Coordinates of N, CA and C in Angstrom, one line a residue:
X11 N 101.3 80.3 135.9 CA 101.4 80.9 134.5 C 100.0 81.5 134.1
X12 N 100.0 82.3 133.1 CA 98.8 83.0 132.6 C 98.0 82.2 131.7
X13 N 97.5 82.8 130.7 CA 96.6 82.1 129.7 C 97.3 81.3 128.7
X14 N 96.6 80.3 128.2 CA 97.1 79.5 127.1 C 96.4 79.9 125.8
X15 N 97.3 80.0 124.8 CA 96.8 80.2 123.4 C 97.5 79.2 122.5
X16 N 96.9 79.0 121.3 CA 97.5 78.1 120.3 C 97.4 78.7 118.9
X17 N 98.4 78.4 118.1 CA 98.5 79.0 116.8 C 98.9 77.9 115.8
X18 N 98.3 78.0 114.6 CA 98.6 77.0 113.6 C 98.7 77.8 112.2
X19 N 99.6 77.3 111.4 CA 99.7 77.9 110.0 C 99.8 76.8 109.0
X20 N 99.1 77.1 107.9 CA 99.2 76.3 106.7 C 99.6 77.1 105.5
X21 N 100.3 76.5 104.5 CA 100.9 77.3 103.5 C 99.9 77.9 102.4
X22 N 98.9 77.1 102.1 CA 97.9 77.5 101.1 C 96.5 77.2 101.5
X23 N 95.6 77.9 100.9 CA 94.2 77.7 101.2 C 93.7 76.3 100.9
X24 N 94.4 75.6 100.0 CA 93.9 74.3 99.6 C 94.5 73.2 100.6
X25 N 95.5 73.6 101.4 CA 96.1 72.6 102.3 C 95.2 72.5 103.6
X26 N 94.9 71.3 104.0 CA 94.0 71.0 105.1 C 94.7 71.4 106.4
X27 N 93.9 72.1 107.3 CA 94.4 72.5 108.6 C 94.1 71.6 109.7
X28 N 93.3 70.5 109.3 CA 92.7 69.6 110.3 C 93.8 68.9 111.1
X29 N 94.9 68.4 110.5 CA 95.9 67.6 111.1 C 96.5 68.4 112.3
X30 N 96.9 69.6 112.0 CA 97.6 70.4 113.0 C 96.6 70.8 114.2
X31 N 95.4 71.1 113.8 CA 94.4 71.4 114.9 C 94.1 70.2 115.7
X32 N 94.1 69.0 115.1 CA 93.9 67.7 115.9 C 95.0 67.5 116.8
X33 N 96.2 67.7 116.4 CA 97.4 67.5 117.3 C 97.3 68.5 118.5
X34 N 97.0 69.7 118.2 CA 96.9 70.7 119.3 C 95.7 70.4 120.2
X35 N 94.6 70.1 119.7 CA 93.4 69.8 120.5 C 93.6 68.5 121.4
X36 N 94.2 67.5 120.8 CA 94.5 66.3 121.6 C 95.5 66.6 122.7
X37 N 96.5 67.3 122.4 CA 97.5 67.7 123.4 C 96.8 68.4 124.5
X38 N 96.0 69.4 124.2 CA 95.4 70.2 125.3 C 94.4 69.3 126.1
X39 N 93.7 68.4 125.5 CA 92.8 67.5 126.2 C 93.6 66.6 127.1
X40 N 94.8 66.1 126.7 CA 95.6 65.2 127.5 C 96.2 65.9 128.7
X41 N 96.5 67.2 128.5 CA 97.1 67.9 129.6 C 96.1 68.7 130.4
X42 N 94.9 68.6 130.0 CA 93.9 69.4 130.8 C 94.0 70.9 130.6
X43 N 94.5 71.3 129.5 CA 94.7 72.7 129.2 C 93.4 73.3 128.5
X44 N 93.0 74.4 129.0 CA 91.9 75.2 128.5 C 92.4 76.4 127.8
X45 N 92.2 76.5 126.5 CA 92.7 77.6 125.7 C 91.8 78.8 126.0
X46 N 92.4 80.0 126.0 CA 91.6 81.2 126.3 C 90.9 81.7 125.0
X47 N 91.2 81.1 123.9 CA 90.6 81.4 122.6 C 90.7 80.3 121.7
X48 N 89.8 80.2 120.7 CA 90.0 79.2 119.6 C 91.4 79.3 119.0
X49 N 91.9 78.2 118.5 CA 93.2 78.2 117.8 C 93.2 79.2 116.7
X50 N 94.2 80.1 116.7 CA 94.4 81.1 115.7 C 95.1 80.4 114.5
X51 N 94.5 80.6 113.3 CA 95.0 80.0 112.1 C 95.3 81.0 111.0
X52 N 96.5 81.0 110.4 CA 96.8 81.8 109.2 C 97.0 80.8 108.1
X53 N 96.6 81.2 106.9 CA 96.8 80.5 105.7 C 97.8 81.2 104.8
X54 N 99.1 81.2 105.1 CA 100.1 81.9 104.5 C 101.4 81.2 104.5
X55 N 102.3 81.6 103.6 CA 103.7 81.0 103.6 C 104.4 81.2 104.9
X56 N 105.2 80.2 105.2 CA 106.0 80.2 106.4 C 107.3 81.0 106.3
X57 N 107.5 81.6 105.1 CA 108.7 82.4 104.9 C 108.5 83.8 105.4
X58 N 107.2 84.2 105.7 CA 107.0 85.6 106.2 C 106.3 85.4 107.5
X59 N 106.6 86.4 108.4 CA 106.0 86.4 109.7 C 105.0 87.6 109.8
X60 N 104.8 88.2 108.7 CA 103.8 89.2 108.6 C 102.4 88.6 108.3
X61 N 101.9 87.9 109.2 CA 100.6 87.2 109.1 C 99.6 87.8 110.1
X62 N 98.4 88.0 109.7 CA 97.5 88.8 110.5 C 97.2 88.2 111.9
X63 N 96.9 86.9 112.0 CA 96.6 86.3 113.3 C 97.8 86.2 114.1
X64 N 98.9 85.9 113.5 CA 100.2 85.7 114.3 C 100.5 87.1 114.9
X65 N 100.4 88.2 114.1 CA 100.8 89.5 114.6 C 99.8 89.9 115.7
X66 N 98.5 89.6 115.5 CA 97.6 89.9 116.5 C 97.9 89.3 117.9
X67 N 98.2 88.0 117.8 CA 98.6 87.3 119.0 C 99.9 87.9 119.6
X68 N 100.9 88.1 118.8 CA 102.2 88.6 119.3 C 102.1 90.0 119.9
X69 N 101.4 90.9 119.2 CA 101.4 92.3 119.5 C 100.3 92.8 120.4
X70 N 99.1 92.1 120.4 CA 97.9 92.6 121.1 C 97.4 91.7 122.1
X71 N 97.7 90.4 122.1 CA 97.1 89.4 123.0 C 98.0 88.9 124.1
X72 N 99.1 88.3 123.6 CA 100.0 87.6 124.6 C 100.6 88.6 125.6
X73 N 100.6 88.1 126.8 CA 101.2 88.9 127.9 C 102.2 88.1 128.7
X74 N 103.0 88.8 129.5 CA 104.0 88.1 130.3 C 103.3 87.0 131.2
X75 N 103.9 85.8 131.1 CA 103.3 84.7 131.9 C 102.4 83.8 131.1
X76 N 102.0 84.2 129.9 CA 101.1 83.4 129.0 C 102.0 82.3 128.3
X77 N 101.2 81.4 127.7 CA 101.9 80.3 127.0 C 101.2 80.2 125.6
X78 N 102.1 80.0 124.5 CA 101.6 79.8 123.2 C 102.0 78.4 122.7
X79 N 101.1 77.7 122.1 CA 101.3 76.3 121.7 C 101.3 76.2 120.2
X80 N 102.3 75.5 119.7 CA 102.4 75.2 118.2 C 102.4 73.7 118.1
X81 N 101.9 73.1 117.0 CA 102.0 71.7 116.8 C 103.4 71.3 116.4
X82 N 104.0 72.0 115.5 CA 105.4 71.7 114.9 C 106.2 73.0 114.7
X83 N 107.5 72.8 114.7 CA 108.3 74.0 114.5 C 108.1 74.8 113.3
X84 N 107.9 74.0 112.1 CA 107.7 74.7 110.9 C 106.3 75.4 110.7
X85 N 105.4 75.1 111.7 CA 104.2 75.9 111.7 C 104.4 77.3 112.3
X86 N 105.5 77.4 113.0 CA 105.8 78.8 113.5 C 106.3 79.6 112.3
X87 N 107.3 79.0 111.6 CA 107.8 79.6 110.4 C 108.9 78.8 109.8
X88 N 109.3 79.1 108.6 CA 110.3 78.3 107.9 C 111.7 79.0 107.7
X89 N 111.7 80.3 108.0 CA 113.0 81.0 107.9 C 113.6 80.9 109.3
X90 N 114.7 80.1 109.4 CA 115.3 79.9 110.7 C 115.9 81.1 111.3
X91 N 116.4 82.1 110.5 CA 116.9 83.3 111.1 C 115.9 84.1 111.8
X92 N 114.7 84.3 111.1 CA 113.6 85.0 111.7 C 113.0 84.2 112.8
X93 N 112.9 82.9 112.7 CA 112.3 82.1 113.7 C 113.1 82.2 115.0
X94 N 114.4 82.3 114.9 CA 115.2 82.5 116.1 C 114.9 83.8 116.8
X95 N 114.7 84.8 116.0 CA 114.3 86.1 116.6 C 113.0 86.1 117.2
X96 N 112.0 85.4 116.6 CA 110.7 85.3 117.2 C 110.7 84.6 118.5
X97 N 111.4 83.5 118.6 CA 111.5 82.7 119.9 C 112.2 83.5 120.9
X98 N 113.2 84.3 120.5 CA 113.9 85.1 121.5 C 113.0 86.2 122.0
X99 N 112.1 86.7 121.2 CA 111.1 87.7 121.6 C 110.2 87.1 122.7
X100 N 109.7 85.9 122.5 CA 108.9 85.3 123.5 C 109.6 85.0 124.8
X101 N 110.9 84.6 124.7 CA 111.6 84.3 125.9 C 111.9 85.6 126.6
X102 N 112.3 86.7 125.9 CA 112.6 87.9 126.6 C 111.3 88.6 127.2
X103 N 110.1 88.2 126.7 CA 108.9 88.8 127.2 C 108.2 87.8 128.1
X104 N 108.9 86.8 128.6 CA 108.4 85.8 129.6 C 107.1 85.1 129.1
X105 N 107.1 84.8 127.8 CA 106.0 84.0 127.2 C 106.5 82.6 126.9
X106 N 105.9 81.6 127.5 CA 106.4 80.3 127.2 C 105.9 79.8 125.9
X107 N 106.8 79.1 125.2 CA 106.5 78.5 123.9 C 106.5 77.0 124.0
X108 N 105.4 76.3 123.7 CA 105.3 74.9 123.7 C 105.2 74.4 122.2
X109 N 106.2 73.6 121.8 CA 106.1 73.0 120.4 C 105.9 71.5 120.6
X110 N 104.8 71.0 120.3 CA 104.4 69.7 120.6 C 105.4 68.6 120.1
X111 N 105.9 68.9 118.9 CA 106.9 67.9 118.3 C 108.2 67.9 119.0
X112 N 108.5 68.9 119.9 CA 109.7 69.0 120.7 C 109.3 68.8 122.1
X113 N 109.3 67.5 122.6 CA 108.7 67.2 124.0 C 109.4 68.0 125.1
X114 N 110.6 68.4 125.0 CA 111.3 69.1 126.1 C 110.7 70.4 126.3
X115 N 110.0 71.0 125.3 CA 109.4 72.3 125.5 C 108.0 72.2 126.2
X116 N 107.5 71.0 126.3 CA 106.2 70.8 126.9 C 106.2 70.2 128.3
X117 N 107.3 70.1 128.9 CA 107.4 69.4 130.2 C 106.6 70.2 131.2
X118 N 105.9 69.5 132.0 CA 105.1 70.2 133.1 C 106.1 70.7 134.2
X119 N 105.9 71.9 134.6 CA 106.9 72.4 135.6 C 106.1 73.3 136.7
X120 N 106.7 73.3 137.9 CA 106.2 74.1 138.9 C 107.1 75.4 138.9
X121 N 106.5 76.5 138.4 CA 107.3 77.7 138.2 C 107.6 78.5 139.5
X122 N 107.0 77.9 140.6 CA 107.3 78.5 141.9 C 108.6 77.9 142.4
X123 N 109.0 76.8 141.8 CA 110.3 76.2 142.3 C 111.5 76.8 141.5
X124 N 112.5 77.3 142.2 CA 113.7 77.8 141.6 C 114.4 76.8 140.7
X125 N 114.4 75.5 141.1 CA 115.0 74.5 140.3 C 114.3 74.3 139.0
X126 N 113.0 74.2 139.0 CA 112.2 74.1 137.8 C 112.3 75.3 136.9
X127 N 112.3 76.5 137.5 CA 112.5 77.7 136.7 C 113.8 77.7 136.0
X128 N 114.9 77.3 136.7 CA 116.2 77.2 136.1 C 116.2 76.2 135.0
X129 N 115.6 75.0 135.2 CA 115.5 74.0 134.2 C 114.8 74.5 132.9
X130 N 113.7 75.2 133.1 CA 112.9 75.8 132.0 C 113.8 76.7 131.2
X131 N 114.6 77.6 131.9 CA 115.4 78.5 131.2 C 116.5 77.8 130.4
X132 N 117.0 76.7 130.9 CA 118.0 75.9 130.2 C 117.4 75.3 128.9
X133 N 116.2 74.8 129.0 CA 115.5 74.2 127.9 C 115.3 75.3 126.8
X134 N 114.8 76.5 127.2 CA 114.7 77.6 126.3 C 116.0 77.9 125.6
X135 N 117.0 78.1 126.3 CA 118.3 78.4 125.7 C 118.8 77.3 124.8
X136 N 118.6 76.1 125.2 CA 119.1 75.0 124.4 C 118.3 75.0 123.0
X137 N 117.0 75.2 123.1 CA 116.2 75.3 121.9 C 116.7 76.4 121.0
X138 N 117.0 77.5 121.5 CA 117.5 78.7 120.7 C 118.9 78.4 120.2
X139 N 119.7 77.7 120.9 CA 121.0 77.3 120.4 C 120.9 76.4 119.2
X140 N 120.0 75.4 119.3 CA 119.8 74.5 118.2 C 119.3 75.2 116.9
X141 N 118.4 76.2 117.2 CA 117.9 77.0 116.0 C 119.0 77.8 115.4
X142 N 119.8 78.3 116.3 CA 121.0 79.1 115.8 C 121.8 78.3 114.8
X143 N 122.1 77.0 115.2 CA 122.8 76.1 114.3 C 122.1 75.9 113.0
X144 N 120.8 75.6 113.1 CA 120.0 75.4 111.9 C 120.0 76.6 111.0
X145 N 120.0 77.8 111.6 CA 120.0 79.0 110.8 C 121.3 79.2 110.1
X146 N 122.4 78.8 110.8 CA 123.7 78.9 110.2 C 123.9 77.9 109.0
X147 N 123.4 76.7 109.2 CA 123.4 75.7 108.1 C 122.6 76.2 107.0
X148 N 121.4 76.7 107.2 CA 120.5 77.2 106.2 C 121.1 78.3 105.4
X149 N 121.8 79.2 106.1 CA 122.5 80.3 105.4 C 123.6 79.8 104.5
X150 N 124.3 78.8 105.0 CA 125.4 78.2 104.2 C 124.9 77.5 102.9
X151 N 123.8 76.8 103.1 CA 123.1 76.1 102.0 C 122.6 77.1 101.0
X152 N 122.0 78.2 101.5 CA 121.4 79.2 100.6 C 122.5 79.9 99.8
X153 N 123.6 80.2 100.4 CA 124.7 80.8 99.7 C 125.3 79.9 98.7
X154 N 125.4 78.6 99.0 CA 126.0 77.7 98.1 C 125.1 77.5 96.9
X155 N 123.7 77.5 97.1 CA 122.8 77.4 96.0 C 122.9 78.6 95.1
X156 N 123.0 79.8 95.7 CA 123.2 81.0 94.9 C 124.5 81.0 94.1
X157 N 125.6 80.5 94.7 CA 126.9 80.5 94.1 C 126.8 79.5 92.9
X158 N 126.2 78.3 93.1 CA 126.2 77.3 92.0 C 125.2 77.8 90.9
X159 N 124.2 78.6 91.3 CA 123.3 79.1 90.3 C 124.1 80.1 89.4
X160 N 124.9 81.0 89.9 CA 125.7 81.9 89.2 C 126.7 81.2 88.3
X161 N 127.3 80.2 88.9 CA 128.3 79.4 88.1 C 127.6 78.8 86.9
X162 N 126.4 78.2 87.1 CA 125.7 77.6 86.0 C 125.3 78.6 84.9
X163 N 125.0 79.8 85.3 CA 124.7 80.9 84.4 C 125.9 81.2 83.5
X164 N 127.0 81.3 84.2 CA 128.3 81.6 83.4 C 128.6 80.5 82.5
X165 N 128.5 79.2 82.9 CA 128.8 78.1 82.1 C 127.9 78.0 80.9
X166 N 126.6 78.4 81.0 CA 125.7 78.4 79.9 C 125.8 79.7 79.0
X167 N 126.6 80.6 79.4 CA 126.8 81.8 78.7 C 125.6 82.8 78.8
X168 N 124.9 82.6 80.0 CA 123.7 83.5 80.2 C 123.9 84.5 81.3
X169 N 125.1 84.8 81.6 CA 125.4 85.7 82.7 C 124.9 87.1 82.4
X170 N 125.0 87.5 81.1 CA 124.6 88.9 80.8 C 123.1 89.0 80.8
X171 N 122.3 87.9 80.7 CA 120.9 87.9 80.7 C 120.3 88.3 82.1
X172 N 121.1 88.1 83.1 CA 120.7 88.4 84.4 C 120.6 89.9 84.7
X173 N 121.2 90.7 83.8 CA 121.2 92.1 84.0 C 122.0 92.5 85.3
X174 N 121.5 93.5 86.0 CA 122.2 93.9 87.3 C 122.0 92.7 88.3
X175 N 123.2 92.2 88.8 CA 123.1 91.1 89.7 C 122.2 91.3 91.0
X176 N 122.2 92.5 91.4 CA 121.4 92.8 92.7 C 120.2 93.7 92.4
X177 N 119.5 93.4 91.3 CA 118.3 94.2 91.0 C 117.3 93.9 92.1
X178 N 117.4 92.7 92.7 CA 116.4 92.3 93.8 C 117.1 91.2 94.6
X179 N 117.1 91.2 95.9 CA 117.6 90.1 96.7 C 116.8 88.9 96.4
X180 N 117.6 87.8 96.2 CA 116.9 86.5 95.8 C 115.9 86.0 96.9
X181 N 116.3 86.1 98.1 CA 115.3 85.7 99.2 C 114.0 86.5 99.1
X182 N 114.2 87.8 98.9 CA 113.0 88.6 98.8 C 112.1 88.3 97.6
X183 N 112.8 88.0 96.5 CA 112.0 87.6 95.3 C 111.3 86.2 95.5
X184 N 112.0 85.3 96.1 CA 111.5 84.0 96.4 C 110.2 84.1 97.3
X185 N 110.3 84.8 98.4 CA 109.2 85.0 99.3 C 108.0 85.6 98.5
X186 N 108.2 86.6 97.7 CA 107.1 87.3 97.0 C 106.6 86.4 95.9
X187 N 107.4 85.7 95.2 CA 107.0 84.9 94.1 C 106.1 83.7 94.6
X188 N 106.5 83.2 95.8 CA 105.7 82.1 96.4 C 104.3 82.5 96.7
X189 N 104.1 83.8 97.0 CA 102.8 84.3 97.3 C 102.0 84.4 95.9
X190 N 102.8 84.6 94.8 CA 102.1 84.6 93.5 C 101.6 83.2 93.2
X191 N 102.5 82.2 93.5 CA 102.1 80.8 93.3 C 100.9 80.4 94.1
X192 N 100.8 80.9 95.3 CA 99.7 80.6 96.1 C 98.4 81.3 95.8
X193 N 98.5 82.3 94.8 CA 97.3 83.0 94.4 C 97.0 84.2 95.3
X194 N 98.0 84.5 96.2 CA 97.7 85.6 97.2 C 98.2 86.9 96.6
X195 N 98.9 86.9 95.4 CA 99.4 88.1 94.8 C 99.5 87.9 93.3
X196 N 99.1 89.0 92.6 CA 99.2 88.9 91.1 C 100.6 89.3 90.7
X197 N 101.1 88.8 89.5 CA 102.4 89.1 89.0 C 102.7 90.6 88.9
X198 N 101.7 91.3 88.4 CA 102.0 92.8 88.3 C 102.2 93.4 89.7
X199 N 101.4 93.0 90.7 CA 101.5 93.5 92.0 C 102.9 93.1 92.6
X200 N 103.3 91.9 92.3 CA 104.6 91.5 92.8 C 105.8 92.3 92.2
X201 N 105.6 92.6 90.9 CA 106.7 93.4 90.2 C 106.7 94.8 90.8
X202 N 105.6 95.4 91.1 CA 105.5 96.7 91.7 C 106.1 96.6 93.2
X203 N 105.7 95.6 93.9 CA 106.2 95.5 95.3 C 107.7 95.3 95.3
X204 N 108.3 94.5 94.4 CA 109.7 94.3 94.4 C 110.5 95.4 93.7
X205 N 109.8 96.3 93.0 CA 110.4 97.5 92.4 C 111.4 97.0 91.4
X206 N 111.0 96.1 90.5 CA 111.9 95.6 89.4 C 111.1 95.7 88.1
X207 N 111.9 95.5 87.0 CA 111.2 95.6 85.7 C 110.6 94.3 85.4
X208 N 109.7 94.3 84.4 CA 109.0 93.1 83.9 C 110.0 92.0 83.4
X209 N 111.0 92.4 82.6 CA 112.0 91.4 82.1 C 112.8 90.8 83.3
X210 N 113.1 91.6 84.3 CA 113.8 91.1 85.4 C 113.0 90.1 86.2
X211 N 111.7 90.4 86.4 CA 110.8 89.5 87.1 C 110.8 88.2 86.4
X212 N 110.6 88.2 85.1 CA 110.5 86.9 84.4 C 111.9 86.1 84.3
X213 N 113.0 86.9 84.4 CA 114.3 86.2 84.5 C 114.4 85.5 85.8
X214 N 114.0 86.2 86.9 CA 114.1 85.6 88.2 C 113.1 84.4 88.3
X215 N 111.9 84.6 87.7 CA 110.9 83.5 87.7 C 111.4 82.3 87.1
X216 N 112.1 82.4 85.9 CA 112.7 81.3 85.2 C 113.7 80.6 86.1
X217 N 114.6 81.4 86.8 CA 115.6 80.8 87.7 C 114.9 80.0 88.8
X218 N 113.8 80.6 89.4 CA 113.1 79.9 90.5 C 112.5 78.6 90.0
X219 N 111.9 78.6 88.8 CA 111.3 77.4 88.3 C 112.4 76.3 88.0
X220 N 113.6 76.7 87.7 CA 114.7 75.7 87.5 C 115.1 75.1 88.8
X221 N 115.2 75.9 89.8 CA 115.7 75.5 91.1 C 114.6 74.8 91.9
X222 N 113.3 75.1 91.7 CA 112.2 74.5 92.5 C 111.1 73.9 91.6
X223 N 111.4 73.0 90.7 CA 110.4 72.4 89.9 C 109.2 71.8 90.6
X224 N 109.5 71.2 91.8 CA 108.5 70.5 92.6 C 107.4 71.5 93.1
X225 N 107.8 72.7 93.4 CA 106.9 73.7 93.9 C 106.0 74.2 92.8
X226 N 106.6 74.3 91.6 CA 105.8 74.7 90.4 C 104.7 73.7 90.1
X227 N 105.1 72.4 90.1 CA 104.1 71.4 89.8 C 103.0 71.3 90.8
X228 N 103.3 71.6 92.1 CA 102.3 71.5 93.1 C 101.3 72.7 92.9
X229 N 101.8 73.9 92.6 CA 101.0 75.1 92.4 C 100.0 74.9 91.2
X230 N 100.4 74.0 90.3 CA 99.6 73.9 89.1 C 98.6 72.8 89.2
X231 N 98.6 72.1 90.3 CA 97.6 71.0 90.5 C 96.2 71.6 90.8

């Protein structure tokens, strides 16, 4: 195989990165793995894959035969649909992905052996199949949350307050608003980026706060 690289992501600048780095460094030490570069770290939401160090790794550094190491699956990303596409990209470009919390992805193999190579491909495909199931479940849950949210609006007589139902896709608003909560984006810039009106932004904001009170309380700490 080629070079080894490692990547870690944390959601906010206030969140400690030390735990993930410790997991990666201990793993490399135990396996005798020498990284070709210090661990790449992004401090951004897992809902977006448009992260500077991740994009640099993916688009400019990783080559066929290389290996990329992650401590946990959600350090790669939290959107299962996009996560599936990312892992498919690595597979299709002959880049091995090791996720330390998923031991089957870290099995030592002799890639000169046809049997080991076949086993590795089976593990890759099994991991992708599982992610596909997770993505399907996540989509179902998201649709159900949206449906219940609309029903709740109707029951409270607030349906008209939502204005045009599709002024902005809910997932897109959620991703952008979480960047506002993290301090990475100002509300005015979010409004401009989403191309929505100020009243629409605050209606969506209110709905988000009702659905995710725990995230609001954390951002205010």
